[in-house]
Amino acid sequence: MKQRLVQLIAQTELQVTEQQVQQLVGYVELLHKWNKAYNLTSVRDPNEMLVKHIMDSIVVSAHLQGENFIDVGTGPGLPGIPLAIMCPEKNFTLLDSLGKRIRFIKQVVHELKIANVTPVQSRVEEFQPEQGFDGVISRAFASMNDMVSWCHHLPAENGHFLALKGQFSEQEVAELPEWCSVTEVKSLQIPELEGERHLVILTAKE
């Protein structure tokens, strides 16, 4: 599995250390193990997880500006855990309302010795951070409108929303609230992943 991950990373411009590769593979192994009992992801095959979960997450690491990030609706820690492994100098809060997912994340952080992750069990609308985040990341929300509406209290003054989407939808942009606008759309190239992937960066208007 490690060899396969190294081959996938080689098809990108990402720089990944030996330790990061070990941690990413370790995460997939734990996810595969826990998934049998806790049903954390619909992807069952660890080799598929490498593409659909690991590569799909870590390609975003090149686009993170700032220090503090929150992954909203992180599920079993996606994309938050892979991003935290890729960016050890940044801090990641992983938010989910389900206890079993947060328990799993705590186990991952403990076993893989990931020092820059804070797991939080809460509904997003009830979570009140002490300070805003440079980036509010999500790949789980149905629509960008839902994401910015539920998470509008989370970005810092100059913070951004980072929505991981499949196809980019002009319809979704049209439905955004007036106070929010799309500042950038980046097409993501993920080795061996079928279908389109986009990173949509949104900012609150001044």
mmCIF file of C-alpha atoms in Angstrom:
data_model
loop_
_atom_site.group_PDB
_atom_site.id
_atom_site.type_symbol
_atom_site.label_atom_id
_atom_site.label_comp_id
_atom_site.label_asym_id
_atom_site.label_seq_id
_atom_site.Cartn_x
_atom_site.Cartn_y
_atom_site.Cartn_z
ATOM 1 C CA MET A 1 0.000 0.000 0.000
ATOM 2 C CA LYS A 2 2.854 2.346 0.790
ATOM 3 C CA GLN A 3 4.372 1.736 -2.627
ATOM 4 C CA ARG A 4 1.049 2.495 -4.307
ATOM 5 C CA LEU A 5 0.689 5.760 -2.408
ATOM 6 C CA VAL A 6 4.212 6.792 -3.408
ATOM 7 C CA GLN A 7 3.334 6.059 -7.060
ATOM 8 C CA LEU A 8 0.170 8.180 -6.816
ATOM 9 C CA ILE A 9 2.003 11.088 -5.187
ATOM 10 C CA ALA A 10 4.667 10.903 -7.905
ATOM 11 C CA GLN A 11 1.961 11.884 -10.418
ATOM 12 C CA THR A 12 1.506 15.223 -8.626
ATOM 13 C CA GLU A 13 3.838 18.079 -7.694
ATOM 14 C CA LEU A 14 3.442 17.406 -3.974
ATOM 15 C CA GLN A 15 6.513 17.029 -1.772
ATOM 16 C CA VAL A 16 5.887 14.300 0.812
ATOM 17 C CA THR A 17 8.388 13.021 3.369
ATOM 18 C CA GLU A 18 8.900 9.397 4.357
ATOM 19 C CA GLN A 19 7.249 10.073 7.731
ATOM 20 C CA GLN A 20 4.210 11.666 6.067
ATOM 21 C CA VAL A 21 3.813 8.660 3.771
ATOM 22 C CA GLN A 22 3.950 6.359 6.817
ATOM 23 C CA GLN A 23 1.296 8.432 8.615
ATOM 24 C CA LEU A 24 -1.009 8.581 5.582
ATOM 25 C CA VAL A 25 -0.777 4.808 5.132
ATOM 26 C CA GLY A 26 -1.271 4.337 8.878
ATOM 27 C CA TYR A 27 -4.437 6.425 8.682
ATOM 28 C CA VAL A 28 -5.828 4.254 5.868
ATOM 29 C CA GLU A 29 -5.017 1.108 7.849
ATOM 30 C CA LEU A 30 -6.861 2.433 10.909
ATOM 31 C CA LEU A 31 -9.793 3.609 8.805
ATOM 32 C CA HIS A 32 -10.040 0.185 7.174
ATOM 33 C CA LYS A 33 -9.871 -1.559 10.554
ATOM 34 C CA TRP A 34 -12.441 0.629 12.312
ATOM 35 C CA ASN A 35 -14.714 0.748 9.281
ATOM 36 C CA LYS A 36 -15.690 -2.899 9.735
ATOM 37 C CA ALA A 37 -17.275 -2.143 13.103
ATOM 38 C CA TYR A 38 -18.227 1.526 12.867
ATOM 39 C CA ASN A 39 -19.113 2.027 9.194
ATOM 40 C CA LEU A 40 -17.164 5.293 8.863
ATOM 41 C CA THR A 41 -16.932 5.376 5.069
ATOM 42 C CA SER A 42 -18.688 3.680 2.156
ATOM 43 C CA VAL A 43 -15.283 3.037 0.551
ATOM 44 C CA ARG A 44 -14.280 -0.461 1.654
ATOM 45 C CA ASP A 45 -11.091 -1.162 -0.281
ATOM 46 C CA PRO A 46 -7.919 0.412 1.200
ATOM 47 C CA ASN A 47 -6.464 0.891 -2.287
ATOM 48 C CA GLU A 48 -9.554 2.861 -3.258
ATOM 49 C CA MET A 49 -9.227 4.879 -0.047
ATOM 50 C CA LEU A 50 -5.769 5.954 -1.190
ATOM 51 C CA VAL A 51 -7.281 7.630 -4.248
ATOM 52 C CA LYS A 52 -10.724 8.725 -3.038
ATOM 53 C CA HIS A 53 -9.741 9.822 0.463
ATOM 54 C CA ILE A 54 -5.991 10.434 0.677
ATOM 55 C CA MET A 55 -5.131 11.877 -2.743
ATOM 56 C CA ASP A 56 -8.464 13.702 -2.928
ATOM 57 C CA SER A 57 -7.587 15.419 0.375
ATOM 58 C CA ILE A 58 -3.859 16.094 0.126
ATOM 59 C CA VAL A 59 -4.012 17.879 -3.252
ATOM 60 C CA VAL A 60 -5.746 20.698 -1.353
ATOM 61 C CA SER A 61 -2.696 21.217 0.887
ATOM 62 C CA ALA A 62 -1.010 23.403 -1.736
ATOM 63 C CA HIS A 63 -3.908 25.874 -1.545
ATOM 64 C CA LEU A 64 -4.101 26.462 2.206
ATOM 65 C CA GLN A 65 -3.240 30.026 3.210
ATOM 66 C CA GLY A 66 -3.063 30.829 6.901
ATOM 67 C CA GLU A 67 -2.414 28.940 10.128
ATOM 68 C CA ASN A 68 -5.727 27.836 11.621
ATOM 69 C CA PHE A 69 -8.285 25.713 9.827
ATOM 70 C CA ILE A 70 -11.520 23.960 10.665
ATOM 71 C CA ASP A 71 -12.835 20.919 8.803
ATOM 72 C CA VAL A 72 -16.619 21.018 9.182
ATOM 73 C CA GLY A 73 -18.521 17.734 9.005
ATOM 74 C CA THR A 74 -15.190 15.957 8.943
ATOM 75 C CA GLY A 75 -16.700 12.445 9.199
ATOM 76 C CA PRO A 76 -13.783 10.086 9.882
ATOM 77 C CA GLY A 77 -11.339 12.991 9.483
ATOM 78 C CA LEU A 78 -11.548 13.919 5.800
ATOM 79 C CA PRO A 79 -9.922 15.982 4.490
ATOM 80 C CA GLY A 80 -8.667 17.183 7.907
ATOM 81 C CA ILE A 81 -6.374 14.322 8.954
ATOM 82 C CA PRO A 82 -4.506 14.003 5.626
ATOM 83 C CA LEU A 83 -4.161 17.813 5.489
ATOM 84 C CA ALA A 84 -2.832 17.928 9.058
ATOM 85 C CA ILE A 85 -0.252 15.281 8.143
ATOM 86 C CA MET A 86 0.758 17.281 5.055
ATOM 87 C CA CYS A 87 0.898 20.630 6.906
ATOM 88 C CA PRO A 88 2.400 19.968 10.358
ATOM 89 C CA GLU A 89 2.983 23.699 10.853
ATOM 90 C CA LYS A 90 -0.753 24.501 10.596
ATOM 91 C CA ASN A 91 -3.512 23.752 13.132
ATOM 92 C CA PHE A 92 -6.684 21.855 12.300
ATOM 93 C CA THR A 93 -9.923 21.642 14.267
ATOM 94 C CA LEU A 94 -12.007 18.639 13.135
ATOM 95 C CA LEU A 95 -15.701 19.099 13.827
ATOM 96 C CA ASP A 96 -18.383 16.417 13.676
ATOM 97 C CA SER A 97 -21.606 15.797 15.586
ATOM 98 C CA LEU A 98 -21.237 11.999 15.781
ATOM 99 C CA GLY A 99 -19.375 10.568 18.776
ATOM 100 C CA LYS A 100 -18.083 7.447 17.003
ATOM 101 C CA ARG A 101 -16.343 9.573 14.369
ATOM 102 C CA ILE A 102 -14.692 11.825 16.952
ATOM 103 C CA ARG A 103 -13.595 8.754 18.956
ATOM 104 C CA PHE A 104 -11.997 7.351 15.835
ATOM 105 C CA ILE A 105 -10.195 10.637 15.120
ATOM 106 C CA LYS A 106 -8.876 10.771 18.698
ATOM 107 C CA GLN A 107 -7.507 7.254 18.262
ATOM 108 C CA VAL A 108 -5.842 8.192 14.965
ATOM 109 C CA VAL A 109 -4.256 11.307 16.468
ATOM 110 C CA HIS A 110 -2.969 9.247 19.400
ATOM 111 C CA GLU A 111 -1.621 6.282 17.402
ATOM 112 C CA LEU A 112 -0.036 8.304 14.597
ATOM 113 C CA LYS A 113 1.259 11.031 16.938
ATOM 114 C CA ILE A 114 -0.385 13.896 15.066
ATOM 115 C CA ALA A 115 0.134 16.993 17.211
ATOM 116 C CA ASN A 116 -1.798 19.622 15.216
ATOM 117 C CA VAL A 117 -5.359 18.228 15.315
ATOM 118 C CA THR A 118 -8.125 19.158 17.779
ATOM 119 C CA PRO A 119 -11.204 16.885 17.487
ATOM 120 C CA VAL A 120 -14.497 18.516 18.547
ATOM 121 C CA GLN A 121 -17.869 16.813 18.858
ATOM 122 C CA SER A 122 -20.531 19.435 18.166
ATOM 123 C CA ARG A 123 -23.136 20.533 15.686
ATOM 124 C CA VAL A 124 -21.652 23.303 13.575
ATOM 125 C CA GLU A 125 -24.294 25.869 14.498
ATOM 126 C CA GLU A 126 -23.643 25.296 18.201
ATOM 127 C CA PHE A 127 -19.856 25.487 18.002
ATOM 128 C CA GLN A 128 -18.470 28.827 19.183
ATOM 129 C CA PRO A 129 -14.703 29.066 18.671
ATOM 130 C CA GLU A 130 -12.612 31.449 20.758
ATOM 131 C CA GLN A 131 -11.210 32.902 17.559
ATOM 132 C CA GLY A 132 -12.078 32.729 13.885
ATOM 133 C CA PHE A 133 -10.331 30.467 11.376
ATOM 134 C CA ASP A 134 -8.216 31.372 8.360
ATOM 135 C CA GLY A 135 -9.949 28.648 6.390
ATOM 136 C CA VAL A 136 -13.251 26.822 6.833
ATOM 137 C CA ILE A 137 -12.952 23.561 4.879
ATOM 138 C CA SER A 138 -15.670 21.118 3.947
ATOM 139 C CA ARG A 139 -16.203 18.347 1.486
ATOM 140 C CA ALA A 140 -19.395 17.032 3.047
ATOM 141 C CA PHE A 141 -21.955 19.777 2.506
ATOM 142 C CA ALA A 142 -24.715 19.313 -0.038
ATOM 143 C CA SER A 143 -24.507 22.892 -1.296
ATOM 144 C CA MET A 144 -22.207 25.872 -0.903
ATOM 145 C CA ASN A 145 -25.194 27.920 0.267
ATOM 146 C CA ASP A 146 -25.737 25.501 3.177
ATOM 147 C CA MET A 147 -22.047 25.554 3.976
ATOM 148 C CA VAL A 148 -21.625 29.321 4.205
ATOM 149 C CA SER A 149 -24.985 29.797 5.931
ATOM 150 C CA TRP A 150 -24.234 27.269 8.686
ATOM 151 C CA CYS A 151 -20.576 28.227 9.033
ATOM 152 C CA HIS A 152 -20.807 31.996 8.639
ATOM 153 C CA HIS A 153 -19.641 32.520 12.257
ATOM 154 C CA LEU A 154 -16.426 30.500 11.799
ATOM 155 C CA PRO A 155 -14.020 32.452 9.533
ATOM 156 C CA ALA A 156 -11.691 35.113 10.945
ATOM 157 C CA GLU A 157 -11.909 38.613 9.513
ATOM 158 C CA ASN A 158 -9.895 37.761 6.412
ATOM 159 C CA GLY A 159 -10.783 34.074 6.436
ATOM 160 C CA HIS A 160 -12.093 32.013 3.535
ATOM 161 C CA PHE A 161 -14.461 29.149 2.925
ATOM 162 C CA LEU A 162 -12.890 26.234 1.045
ATOM 163 C CA ALA A 163 -15.509 23.982 -0.512
ATOM 164 C CA LEU A 164 -14.391 20.695 -2.046
ATOM 165 C CA LYS A 165 -16.777 19.871 -4.846
ATOM 166 C CA GLY A 166 -17.103 17.481 -7.746
ATOM 167 C CA GLN A 167 -18.444 19.442 -10.686
ATOM 168 C CA PHE A 168 -18.498 23.213 -10.378
ATOM 169 C CA SER A 169 -22.095 24.440 -10.453
ATOM 170 C CA GLU A 170 -23.018 27.966 -11.583
ATOM 171 C CA GLN A 171 -26.450 27.246 -10.124
ATOM 172 C CA GLU A 172 -24.929 26.875 -6.658
ATOM 173 C CA VAL A 173 -23.087 30.170 -7.063
ATOM 174 C CA ALA A 174 -26.337 31.903 -8.018
ATOM 175 C CA GLU A 175 -27.944 30.622 -4.805
ATOM 176 C CA LEU A 176 -25.256 32.033 -2.492
ATOM 177 C CA PRO A 177 -26.322 34.705 0.003
ATOM 178 C CA GLU A 178 -25.550 38.321 -0.898
ATOM 179 C CA TRP A 179 -22.784 38.636 1.703
ATOM 180 C CA CYS A 180 -20.687 35.891 0.167
ATOM 181 C CA SER A 181 -18.908 35.576 -3.175
ATOM 182 C CA VAL A 182 -16.711 33.086 -5.023
ATOM 183 C CA THR A 183 -13.190 34.491 -5.303
ATOM 184 C CA GLU A 184 -11.503 31.552 -7.007
ATOM 185 C CA VAL A 185 -12.239 28.151 -8.496
ATOM 186 C CA LYS A 186 -9.346 25.715 -8.792
ATOM 187 C CA SER A 187 -9.596 22.554 -10.840
ATOM 188 C CA LEU A 188 -7.906 19.726 -8.931
ATOM 189 C CA GLN A 189 -6.046 16.939 -10.700
ATOM 190 C CA ILE A 190 -6.265 13.717 -8.724
ATOM 191 C CA PRO A 191 -4.405 10.688 -10.125
ATOM 192 C CA GLU A 192 -6.709 7.768 -11.044
ATOM 193 C CA LEU A 193 -9.865 9.491 -9.756
ATOM 194 C CA GLU A 194 -12.783 9.426 -12.143
ATOM 195 C CA GLY A 195 -14.840 12.580 -12.509
ATOM 196 C CA GLU A 196 -14.065 16.232 -11.857
ATOM 197 C CA ARG A 197 -12.866 17.785 -8.597
ATOM 198 C CA HIS A 198 -12.831 21.473 -7.778
ATOM 199 C CA LEU A 199 -11.793 23.629 -4.875
ATOM 200 C CA VAL A 200 -14.104 26.612 -4.594
ATOM 201 C CA ILE A 201 -12.808 29.500 -2.487
ATOM 202 C CA LEU A 202 -15.460 31.829 -1.092
ATOM 203 C CA THR A 203 -15.074 35.031 0.886
ATOM 204 C CA ALA A 204 -17.438 37.242 2.828
ATOM 205 C CA LYS A 205 -17.784 40.631 1.171
ATOM 206 C CA GLU A 206 -16.568 43.612 3.174
#
